[in-house]
XYZ file of C-alpha atoms in Angstrom:
669
model
C 22.854 -39.132 16.699
C 25.265 -38.314 19.524
C 27.526 -36.562 17.044
C 24.659 -34.367 15.898
C 23.703 -33.611 19.488
C 27.275 -32.610 20.369
C 27.437 -30.402 17.289
C 24.208 -28.654 18.298
C 25.475 -28.167 21.856
C 28.653 -26.551 20.570
C 26.694 -24.459 18.059
C 24.242 -23.221 20.691
C 26.525 -23.285 23.721
C 25.673 -19.817 25.003
C 22.726 -19.345 27.387
C 19.417 -18.645 25.605
C 21.138 -18.969 22.211
C 18.829 -21.660 20.845
C 15.768 -19.975 22.355
C 16.637 -16.694 20.664
C 17.252 -18.360 17.300
C 13.919 -20.159 17.500
C 12.159 -16.983 18.641
C 13.608 -14.878 15.822
C 12.789 -17.564 13.275
C 9.258 -17.953 14.627
C 8.613 -14.206 14.508
C 9.992 -14.053 10.973
C 7.941 -17.082 9.934
C 4.724 -15.552 11.266
C 5.472 -12.176 9.672
C 6.504 -13.683 6.343
C 3.528 -16.048 6.445
C 1.058 -13.217 6.991
C 2.758 -11.104 4.339
C 2.752 -13.992 1.873
C -0.929 -14.644 2.538
C -1.779 -10.979 2.011
C 0.270 -10.862 -1.203
C -1.293 -14.100 -2.407
C -4.818 -12.834 -1.729
C -4.048 -9.505 -3.391
C -2.703 -11.197 -6.518
C -5.611 -13.673 -6.476
C -8.139 -10.842 -6.271
C -6.330 -8.893 -8.979
C -6.197 -11.863 -11.349
C -9.845 -12.676 -10.637
C -10.857 -9.094 -11.326
C -8.774 -9.084 -14.508
C -10.362 -12.339 -15.639
C -13.853 -10.982 -14.944
C -13.009 -7.848 -16.924
C -11.753 -10.032 -19.765
C -14.973 -12.080 -19.776
C -17.058 -8.890 -19.699
C -15.035 -7.504 -22.609
C -15.432 -10.764 -24.521
C -19.192 -10.715 -23.965
C -19.402 -7.102 -25.122
C -17.389 -7.816 -28.281
C -19.355 -10.986 -29.037
C -22.652 -9.130 -28.707
C -21.289 -6.288 -30.863
C -20.263 -8.682 -33.662
C -23.589 -10.523 -33.341
C -25.481 -7.241 -33.691
C -23.273 -6.238 -36.634
C -24.274 -9.441 -38.435
C -27.906 -8.742 -37.601
C -27.575 -5.266 -39.125
C -25.843 -6.708 -42.194
C -28.704 -9.164 -42.666
C -31.157 -6.282 -42.349
C -29.252 -4.325 -45.010
C -29.489 -7.292 -47.415
C -33.244 -7.493 -46.857
C -33.550 -3.749 -47.371
C -31.606 -3.910 -50.646
C -33.761 -6.762 -51.920
C -36.991 -4.985 -50.905
C -35.969 -1.861 -52.814
C -34.949 -3.720 -55.974
C -37.184 -2.119 -58.646
C -37.389 -5.347 -60.654
C -38.633 -7.281 -57.627
C -41.072 -4.495 -56.757
C -42.481 -4.481 -60.298
C -42.861 -8.246 -60.592
C -44.492 -8.602 -57.181
C -47.370 -6.344 -58.204
C -48.703 -9.307 -60.219
C -47.604 -12.465 -58.370
C -50.126 -14.560 -60.322
C -48.158 -13.882 -63.511
C -44.904 -15.332 -62.172
C -43.513 -18.039 -64.422
C -40.223 -19.838 -64.805
C -38.764 -16.973 -66.808
C -39.627 -14.492 -64.040
C -38.003 -16.721 -61.442
C -34.864 -17.049 -63.566
C -34.616 -13.265 -63.697
C -35.216 -13.076 -59.937
C -32.431 -15.639 -59.440
C -30.080 -13.303 -61.283
C -30.866 -10.567 -58.781
C -30.379 -13.031 -55.900
C -26.980 -13.995 -57.310
C -25.886 -10.357 -57.489
C -27.022 -9.825 -53.898
C -25.267 -12.947 -52.573
C -21.967 -12.398 -54.399
C -21.225 -9.352 -52.257
C -17.551 -9.743 -51.152
C -18.632 -8.717 -47.638
C -20.724 -11.891 -47.329
C -18.673 -14.576 -45.570
C -21.504 -16.732 -44.191
C -24.476 -18.617 -45.596
C -27.736 -16.747 -46.142
C -31.204 -17.664 -47.345
C -32.831 -14.886 -49.383
C -36.491 -15.096 -50.288
C -39.379 -13.093 -51.690
C -42.861 -13.602 -50.206
C -46.116 -12.208 -51.520
C -48.583 -10.378 -49.296
C -50.137 -13.697 -48.244
C -46.814 -15.181 -47.176
C -46.429 -17.464 -50.181
C -42.819 -18.251 -51.094
C -42.417 -16.824 -54.591
C -38.677 -17.465 -54.903
C -35.777 -18.331 -52.585
C -32.123 -19.237 -52.818
C -29.430 -20.293 -50.336
C -26.150 -18.538 -50.921
C -22.763 -19.237 -49.345
C -19.180 -18.078 -50.003
C -18.603 -21.284 -52.006
C -21.666 -20.910 -54.261
C -25.459 -20.727 -54.481
C -28.171 -23.374 -54.456
C -30.884 -23.859 -57.052
C -33.879 -21.582 -57.022
C -36.628 -22.664 -54.634
C -40.305 -21.725 -54.640
C -43.568 -22.898 -53.244
C -45.084 -23.119 -49.786
C -46.406 -20.562 -47.339
C -44.431 -18.861 -44.531
C -47.253 -16.901 -42.921
C -47.299 -19.395 -40.037
C -43.937 -18.023 -38.875
C -44.814 -15.421 -36.185
C -42.239 -12.881 -37.347
C -43.537 -13.088 -40.939
C -47.121 -12.764 -39.754
C -46.198 -9.697 -37.685
C -44.411 -8.092 -40.638
C -47.420 -8.703 -42.920
C -49.789 -7.221 -40.340
C -47.715 -4.156 -39.473
C -45.863 -3.584 -42.726
C -42.738 -2.802 -40.710
C -39.148 -4.008 -41.083
C -38.092 -6.539 -38.446
C -34.659 -7.939 -37.552
C -34.419 -10.468 -34.752
C -33.344 -13.934 -33.663
C -36.076 -16.462 -34.416
C -36.797 -20.188 -34.171
C -37.643 -21.630 -37.615
C -39.773 -24.814 -37.437
C -38.649 -27.844 -39.410
C -41.727 -27.624 -41.693
C -40.567 -24.292 -43.087
C -36.925 -25.361 -43.257
C -37.994 -28.341 -45.360
C -39.486 -25.951 -47.920
C -36.031 -24.401 -48.500
C -33.971 -27.605 -48.119
C -32.404 -26.555 -44.790
C -34.053 -29.233 -42.644
C -31.032 -31.549 -42.777
C -28.651 -28.789 -41.733
C -30.925 -27.930 -38.830
C -31.208 -31.513 -37.586
C -29.029 -32.112 -34.498
C -28.852 -35.261 -32.422
C -29.095 -34.507 -28.699
C -26.115 -35.756 -26.689
C -26.116 -36.966 -23.112
C -24.626 -34.080 -21.127
C -23.617 -34.101 -17.432
C -25.395 -31.560 -15.204
C -28.009 -30.759 -17.883
C -31.679 -30.359 -16.966
C -33.757 -33.576 -17.138
C -36.049 -32.087 -19.807
C -35.206 -29.942 -22.812
C -36.233 -26.289 -22.697
C -37.984 -26.231 -26.100
C -39.638 -29.364 -27.558
C -38.503 -28.299 -31.043
C -34.824 -28.678 -30.115
C -33.021 -31.035 -32.479
C -35.266 -30.416 -35.487
C -36.014 -26.689 -35.586
C -33.438 -24.076 -36.421
C -32.298 -20.840 -34.776
C -31.567 -18.032 -37.199
C -30.985 -14.337 -37.599
C -34.037 -13.191 -39.565
C -34.449 -9.823 -41.273
C -37.660 -8.854 -43.068
C -38.273 -5.717 -45.115
C -41.627 -4.760 -46.720
C -41.870 -4.612 -50.525
C -44.222 -1.792 -51.528
C -45.592 -0.178 -54.626
C -44.775 3.447 -55.320
C -48.130 4.269 -53.737
C -47.001 2.633 -50.498
C -49.230 -0.426 -50.834
C -47.700 -3.584 -49.322
C -47.171 -6.247 -51.983
C -44.928 -8.673 -50.111
C -41.809 -9.187 -48.039
C -38.081 -9.562 -48.619
C -36.702 -12.147 -46.177
C -33.039 -12.872 -45.382
C -31.946 -15.334 -42.718
C -28.768 -16.979 -41.487
C -29.297 -20.423 -39.933
C -26.982 -21.160 -36.984
C -27.531 -24.933 -36.782
C -24.313 -26.741 -37.759
C -22.989 -23.474 -39.181
C -19.882 -22.250 -37.396
C -19.023 -19.187 -39.448
C -20.351 -16.653 -36.935
C -18.926 -18.253 -33.763
C -15.528 -18.658 -35.427
C -15.721 -15.091 -36.712
C -16.391 -13.831 -33.178
C -13.545 -15.954 -31.796
C -11.080 -14.659 -34.397
C -12.027 -10.988 -34.427
C -12.459 -10.568 -30.658
C -9.704 -13.016 -29.591
C -12.209 -14.985 -27.486
C -11.434 -18.531 -26.312
C -14.843 -20.178 -26.833
C -18.162 -18.992 -28.291
C -21.485 -20.843 -28.451
C -24.996 -20.163 -29.737
C -27.840 -22.126 -28.107
C -31.351 -22.886 -29.325
C -33.080 -23.146 -25.988
C -30.572 -25.169 -23.971
C -29.118 -27.027 -26.983
C -25.726 -26.177 -28.484
C -26.294 -25.701 -32.205
C -23.133 -23.723 -33.115
C -19.969 -23.766 -31.027
C -16.197 -24.012 -30.961
C -16.191 -25.761 -27.576
C -14.704 -29.237 -28.090
C -15.836 -32.551 -26.620
C -13.669 -35.459 -25.443
C -13.157 -36.569 -29.040
C -11.798 -33.177 -30.029
C -14.868 -32.360 -32.108
C -17.283 -29.455 -31.793
C -19.703 -30.182 -28.966
C -22.839 -29.676 -31.098
C -25.822 -31.445 -29.558
C -24.681 -31.098 -25.952
C -26.895 -29.183 -23.574
C -26.687 -26.318 -21.124
C -26.001 -26.860 -17.413
C -29.248 -26.815 -15.448
C -28.122 -24.084 -13.020
C -27.319 -21.761 -15.922
C -30.598 -22.516 -17.673
C -32.517 -21.616 -14.536
C -30.977 -18.124 -14.536
C -30.809 -17.342 -18.258
C -33.722 -19.203 -19.856
C -36.260 -19.104 -17.042
C -35.382 -15.870 -15.229
C -34.157 -13.996 -18.311
C -30.994 -12.718 -16.617
C -27.332 -12.799 -17.614
C -25.201 -15.465 -15.967
C -21.626 -14.510 -15.114
C -19.345 -16.894 -13.256
C -18.065 -20.445 -13.174
C -20.223 -23.013 -14.971
C -19.896 -26.596 -16.200
C -19.460 -26.640 -19.993
C -19.595 -30.043 -21.754
C -16.827 -31.724 -19.754
C -15.214 -29.181 -17.421
C -15.687 -25.856 -15.686
C -15.360 -22.576 -17.575
C -15.419 -18.950 -16.471
C -18.448 -17.880 -18.464
C -20.846 -15.179 -19.569
C -24.288 -16.226 -20.864
C -26.723 -13.713 -22.348
C -30.289 -14.555 -23.451
C -31.302 -14.129 -27.098
C -34.867 -12.883 -27.638
C -37.154 -12.968 -30.657
C -39.159 -10.061 -32.066
C -41.812 -10.554 -29.370
C -39.287 -10.467 -26.519
C -39.469 -14.212 -25.842
C -36.245 -16.050 -24.953
C -35.315 -18.393 -27.792
C -31.613 -19.001 -27.215
C -28.342 -17.940 -25.603
C -25.081 -16.302 -26.695
C -22.146 -17.644 -24.633
C -18.455 -16.750 -24.246
C -16.044 -18.442 -21.851
C -12.510 -19.303 -20.781
C -11.361 -22.635 -19.371
C -11.170 -22.386 -15.590
C -8.322 -24.917 -15.501
C -6.047 -22.413 -17.231
C -6.927 -19.738 -14.694
C -6.513 -22.093 -11.717
C -3.162 -23.266 -13.055
C -2.014 -19.653 -13.217
C -3.150 -19.060 -9.627
C -1.413 -22.258 -8.467
C 1.846 -21.190 -10.093
C 1.680 -17.796 -8.399
C 0.883 -19.313 -4.989
C 3.632 -21.931 -5.343
C 6.213 -19.270 -6.102
C 5.045 -17.122 -3.203
C 5.164 -20.135 -0.852
C 8.627 -21.144 -2.067
C 9.872 -17.591 -1.619
C 8.431 -17.485 1.909
C 10.111 -20.781 2.869
C 13.455 -19.583 1.511
C 13.110 -16.365 3.505
C 12.305 -18.291 6.718
C 15.328 -20.552 6.161
C 17.498 -17.512 5.478
C 16.216 -15.964 8.713
C 17.235 -19.079 10.653
C 20.697 -19.112 9.086
C 21.231 -15.404 9.709
C 19.802 -15.535 13.225
C 22.342 -18.143 14.345
C 25.491 -15.948 14.124
C 23.591 -12.788 15.066
C 22.204 -14.285 18.269
C 25.631 -15.711 19.097
C 26.940 -12.152 19.258
C 24.093 -11.371 21.661
C 24.389 -14.433 23.899
C 28.162 -14.935 24.112
C 28.586 -12.162 26.712
C 26.110 -14.007 28.957
C 28.808 -16.597 29.633
C 30.401 -14.058 31.928
C 27.274 -13.734 34.077
C 28.399 -16.505 36.437
C 31.736 -14.810 37.077
C 29.988 -11.502 37.604
C 27.653 -13.106 40.134
C 30.631 -14.414 42.106
C 32.305 -10.999 42.144
C 29.050 -9.364 43.239
C 28.855 -11.786 46.145
C 32.368 -10.849 47.289
C 31.526 -7.156 47.087
C 28.437 -7.775 49.159
C 30.692 -9.366 51.758
C 32.731 -6.177 52.021
C 35.594 -6.637 49.556
C 35.371 -3.140 48.100
C 38.739 -3.367 46.382
C 37.614 -6.179 44.070
C 37.208 -5.393 40.388
C 35.693 -7.110 37.360
C 38.024 -7.861 34.435
C 38.039 -5.229 31.702
C 38.046 -7.809 28.909
C 34.259 -8.129 28.716
C 32.679 -6.730 25.597
C 29.292 -5.457 24.545
C 26.513 -4.835 27.040
C 28.111 -7.133 29.606
C 31.303 -5.111 29.378
C 29.263 -1.966 29.982
C 27.650 -3.611 32.984
C 31.078 -4.581 34.325
C 32.332 -1.041 33.873
C 29.297 0.323 35.712
C 29.843 -2.172 38.503
C 33.439 -1.064 38.915
C 32.337 2.560 38.862
C 30.034 2.005 41.862
C 33.053 2.105 44.141
C 33.744 5.669 43.018
C 30.115 6.815 43.194
C 30.657 9.680 45.611
C 33.505 11.216 43.642
C 31.647 10.799 40.382
C 28.610 12.503 41.912
C 30.668 15.455 43.095
C 32.291 15.826 39.693
C 28.882 15.733 38.052
C 27.589 18.487 40.323
C 30.545 20.678 39.435
C 30.010 19.969 35.774
C 26.305 20.877 36.039
C 27.146 24.177 37.716
C 29.559 24.973 34.899
C 26.875 24.273 32.311
C 24.416 26.543 34.098
C 26.968 29.344 34.201
C 27.691 28.851 30.527
C 23.980 29.138 29.713
C 23.679 32.383 31.671
C 26.757 33.727 29.933
C 25.305 32.931 26.520
C 22.063 34.720 27.424
C 23.992 37.758 28.688
C 26.108 37.896 25.544
C 22.984 37.759 23.373
C 21.467 40.708 25.244
C 24.662 42.739 25.473
C 25.755 42.387 21.848
C 23.446 45.160 20.750
C 25.373 47.839 22.677
C 28.851 47.228 21.200
C 27.319 46.614 17.789
C 25.540 49.958 18.063
C 28.773 51.674 19.045
C 30.653 50.065 16.149
C 27.922 51.116 13.761
C 27.895 54.690 15.119
C 31.650 55.156 14.821
C 31.791 53.467 11.418
C 29.083 55.716 10.026
C 30.790 58.775 11.543
C 34.128 57.753 10.049
C 32.460 57.168 6.682
C 31.000 60.674 6.693
C 34.410 62.164 7.482
C 36.144 60.293 4.644
C 36.501 61.919 1.322
C 34.640 60.420 -1.619
C 37.875 59.121 -3.129
C 39.303 57.784 0.138
C 40.269 54.092 -0.222
C 39.080 53.413 3.345
C 35.538 54.385 2.457
C 34.814 50.953 0.885
C 36.112 49.181 4.005
C 33.928 51.344 6.240
C 30.912 50.622 4.048
C 31.566 46.887 4.442
C 31.870 47.306 8.249
C 28.554 49.202 8.350
C 26.823 46.584 6.191
C 28.035 43.602 8.208
C 27.345 45.368 11.537
C 23.767 46.019 10.488
C 23.440 42.376 9.503
C 24.721 41.314 12.936
C 22.216 43.629 14.614
C 19.405 42.092 12.547
C 20.533 38.588 13.525
C 20.653 39.535 17.215
C 17.251 41.220 16.926
C 15.799 38.114 15.307
C 17.286 35.904 18.031
C 15.871 38.113 20.785
C 12.476 38.380 19.110
C 12.328 34.646 18.714
C 13.494 33.694 22.217
C 11.652 36.172 24.442
C 7.950 35.909 25.423
C 5.736 38.227 23.344
C 2.614 40.059 24.334
C -0.202 40.953 21.960
C -1.240 44.578 22.428
C -4.652 44.216 20.842
C -6.607 47.111 19.381
C -9.053 47.440 16.461
C -7.095 46.836 13.272
C -8.159 47.360 9.652
C -6.437 44.540 7.755
C -7.318 46.011 4.343
C -5.800 49.378 5.273
C -2.708 47.708 6.720
C -2.128 45.708 3.522
C -2.825 48.725 1.294
C -0.302 50.746 3.285
C 2.319 48.029 2.797
C 1.620 47.978 -0.952
C 1.878 51.773 -1.289
C 4.647 52.448 1.244
C 6.607 49.211 1.119
C 10.395 49.113 1.571
C 12.530 49.737 -1.476
C 13.319 46.068 -1.882
C 9.671 45.575 -2.851
C 8.794 48.873 -4.561
C 11.737 48.887 -6.947
C 10.944 45.450 -8.366
C 8.914 45.674 -11.581
C 6.278 43.185 -10.447
C 2.581 44.097 -10.737
C 0.702 43.834 -7.450
C -2.982 42.884 -7.762
C -5.226 43.595 -4.767
C -8.626 42.003 -4.263
C -9.882 43.283 -0.915
C -13.237 42.333 0.567
C -14.834 45.682 1.430
C -17.067 43.988 4.034
C -14.019 42.911 6.040
C -14.592 43.864 9.708
C -12.024 45.371 12.065
C -10.203 42.704 14.048
C -8.564 42.710 17.454
C -4.846 42.485 16.840
C -1.416 43.989 17.221
C -0.966 45.993 14.020
C 2.806 46.267 14.453
C 3.217 42.501 14.744
C 0.783 41.800 11.879
C 2.649 44.338 9.737
C 5.829 42.326 10.393
C 4.068 39.103 9.288
C 2.649 40.566 6.074
C 5.861 42.394 5.186
C 7.937 39.254 5.676
C 5.656 37.160 3.424
C 5.457 39.918 0.789
C 9.247 40.231 0.756
C 9.676 36.474 0.332
C 7.081 36.475 -2.469
C 8.920 39.183 -4.402
C 12.273 37.436 -3.935
C 10.682 34.232 -5.299
C 10.044 35.987 -8.636
C 13.510 37.032 -9.856
C 12.337 36.896 -13.473
C 9.106 38.790 -12.872
C 5.570 37.637 -12.258
C 2.398 38.732 -10.501
C 1.802 39.256 -6.782
C -1.850 38.932 -5.724
C -3.206 39.939 -2.310
C -6.765 38.936 -1.370
C -8.905 39.315 1.728
C -12.147 37.470 2.420
C -14.777 37.424 5.133
C -16.091 33.869 4.749
C -17.367 33.402 8.305
C -18.574 35.744 11.013
C -15.740 35.062 13.449
C -12.636 35.126 11.229
C -11.012 36.849 8.264
C -8.786 35.317 5.595
C -5.748 36.850 3.902
C -4.155 35.244 0.822
C -0.784 36.300 -0.588
C -0.069 34.547 -3.892
C 2.951 34.749 -6.159
C 3.796 33.171 -9.498
C 7.400 32.484 -8.599
C 9.636 29.448 -8.556
C 7.610 27.586 -5.922
C 8.750 25.515 -2.957
C 9.877 21.871 -3.354
C 7.642 19.370 -1.488
C 10.527 18.236 0.719
C 10.914 21.795 2.073
C 7.234 22.483 2.840
C 7.349 20.598 6.131
C 10.378 22.599 7.312
C 9.207 26.014 6.160
C 8.350 27.389 9.622
C 11.232 25.644 11.413
C 13.617 28.097 13.154
C 16.891 28.736 11.309
C 15.701 26.873 8.174
C 16.485 28.862 5.025
C 17.300 28.152 1.393
C 18.912 31.532 0.881
C 22.696 31.909 0.511
C 24.795 32.595 3.615
C 24.369 36.200 4.656
C 21.003 36.609 2.926
C 18.784 35.400 5.753
C 18.712 33.877 9.227
C 15.821 31.478 8.727
C 13.819 33.147 11.513
C 11.426 35.311 9.491
C 8.708 32.724 8.866
C 9.229 31.173 12.311
C 8.578 34.566 13.922
C 5.615 35.140 11.599
C 4.164 31.799 12.578
C 4.578 32.619 16.268
C 2.800 35.974 15.830
C -0.114 34.346 13.989
C -0.423 31.680 16.679
C -0.356 34.376 19.397
C -3.320 35.936 17.608
C -5.010 32.530 17.781
C -4.887 32.255 14.000
C -3.769 29.723 11.406
C -1.202 29.991 8.626
C -1.046 27.597 5.700
C 1.057 27.370 2.583
C 0.441 25.627 -0.731
C 3.073 25.556 -3.434
C 3.878 23.938 -6.747
C 7.354 24.054 -8.207
C 7.409 26.329 -11.231
C 3.839 27.559 -10.607
C 4.078 29.679 -7.468
C 3.172 29.776 -3.779
C 0.092 30.854 -1.831
C 0.180 31.776 1.874
C -3.238 31.733 3.579
C -3.629 33.404 6.977
C -6.814 33.143 9.035
C -7.244 35.510 11.999
C -10.105 35.670 14.514
C -12.162 38.847 14.581
C -12.020 38.917 18.400
C -9.317 37.620 20.734
C -10.150 35.820 23.998
C -10.543 38.535 26.649
C -8.810 36.469 29.337
C -5.565 36.172 27.382
C -3.031 38.911 26.949
C 0.197 37.008 26.418
C 1.134 33.797 24.756
C 4.069 31.481 25.051
C 6.280 30.108 22.333
C 4.344 28.129 19.741
C 5.086 24.608 18.598
C 6.899 24.505 15.274
C 5.930 21.037 14.064
C 4.763 21.070 10.471
C 2.640 18.789 8.384
C 1.854 19.191 4.700
C 2.711 22.877 4.768
C 0.297 23.699 7.635
C 1.699 24.458 11.056
C 0.194 22.549 13.936
C 0.144 24.679 17.077
């Protein structure tokens, strides 16, 4: 223990070293902890949302396949009802004999050997009183013997079809008495199993003996339209797993169940023994919502032996009464295990990051705290200085901030001299600033003289004189220098708006018709769309001309391969006018939009521009109390939008330099 303590004392020997390490680690732990929690919650919410979307998709697909089977059953009934042999024989049901039924069985066999039929069906022909004239159960593995006898008019859906003469397809409960007539009573019989969390009483007293089936009925009529009987096709769900397995396979759904009331009659949910959980019952809380309230249930529910993430949807008969439920679900344990794995990895990553912070903070804080060892020596020297020993000095071996402090302490003895030197230095800087301003103002005169003499010399040179090209270069570069100086002076000095009534439309039209050669000679069509209701505005026409000309020039230069230049004016509100200048040029990259109005920013080659044109334009617009915006898309073009007030404030005649901060292509004054 003592060894460990001595090691820690040597490791954290500097003042505040351990405190800083703990502080850094604590801050990192809190930050990483909050970040990990936020990430964990975000992933949890995302996975939950994804799971809910998956359940909703599963429910939609299950219902779609269920409805497809219902439609297929209806098509079988329709085909049987329109069989001409059946129609002819049913006109005289009293003449039916064994030979007639054998012929009918042949038609049943043809109907049930359809390769599309993959599940068991009962097909039957009833007369207009509901008597069972002939029936047969058909399955993919063969057909049963022909059945006849008994009356089905007690079945509500049959009675409704006989009364209305209409086709009906729905989910119906078939009582055991009728199932016995067609030898399906044993298939329908299900022994109820004790199920945790089920309601104390069953929802329908017929559960366990009756059957739930898809039933389709089509009327059989004479050519005159008289109803002679019914064609009936049904698929019994009890102990038949073809449909639920078909839904599971086609829709890639984990578990599917069909309920009669609250009793599972067809399912691929397994019990503890690994068998289908037929005979188990619905959780009471789900039954309250679905069976009694008639609403869908979406969420976590207890299924047989564990929780599932589920979707329950009520099944209704032809009269709209709830007779059963269609269920899809995913085991919640799988989902929770996935969430646990994600959270464990996030937690482990967070702990590793906190440990790494501690390990990194130890050497980093040592660099910070080691200089503090010299504080005691510095305190002693300070005490001697306070006692009058002005010739004392601190050692120059200190490093970092402490070394800077020591240097400053030593420099205190030379404070007066340093102050005098600083004053001299400040005076020199002031003189240098004045000199720079004077040079900027005085450059125009010698530049003008150079330009005058160069132009005069050029005129005196013969056309074939070799010096003529040199003089032309001198004239060109001198003019460029004068433009640069003019731009600098225009940008730096305070401007004054000399406001007078200005017709913006006329000003723009004049620029289009009498523009400089650098615009007029370019073969670019200029489209004007001027608002004729545009009022006169108070503005300095000379300054506004400079703004418009600068933007027009830039627009033309942005279309080296041709394009279209569009100029629009609008009067959208009573107190301002809007000018749009749009080109179809190369566009401006997003990273340059924020710097567009910044002084000296340009993308042109050296010698082609000073980067002050748009900055000056922005300043002029701001002096007019207006706004300038730019929108651009690379390869599509650029649009400058200028908004100017109709009237300027009467109390203002001059404006200072505007702010040149930019955001999203719009200058913020």
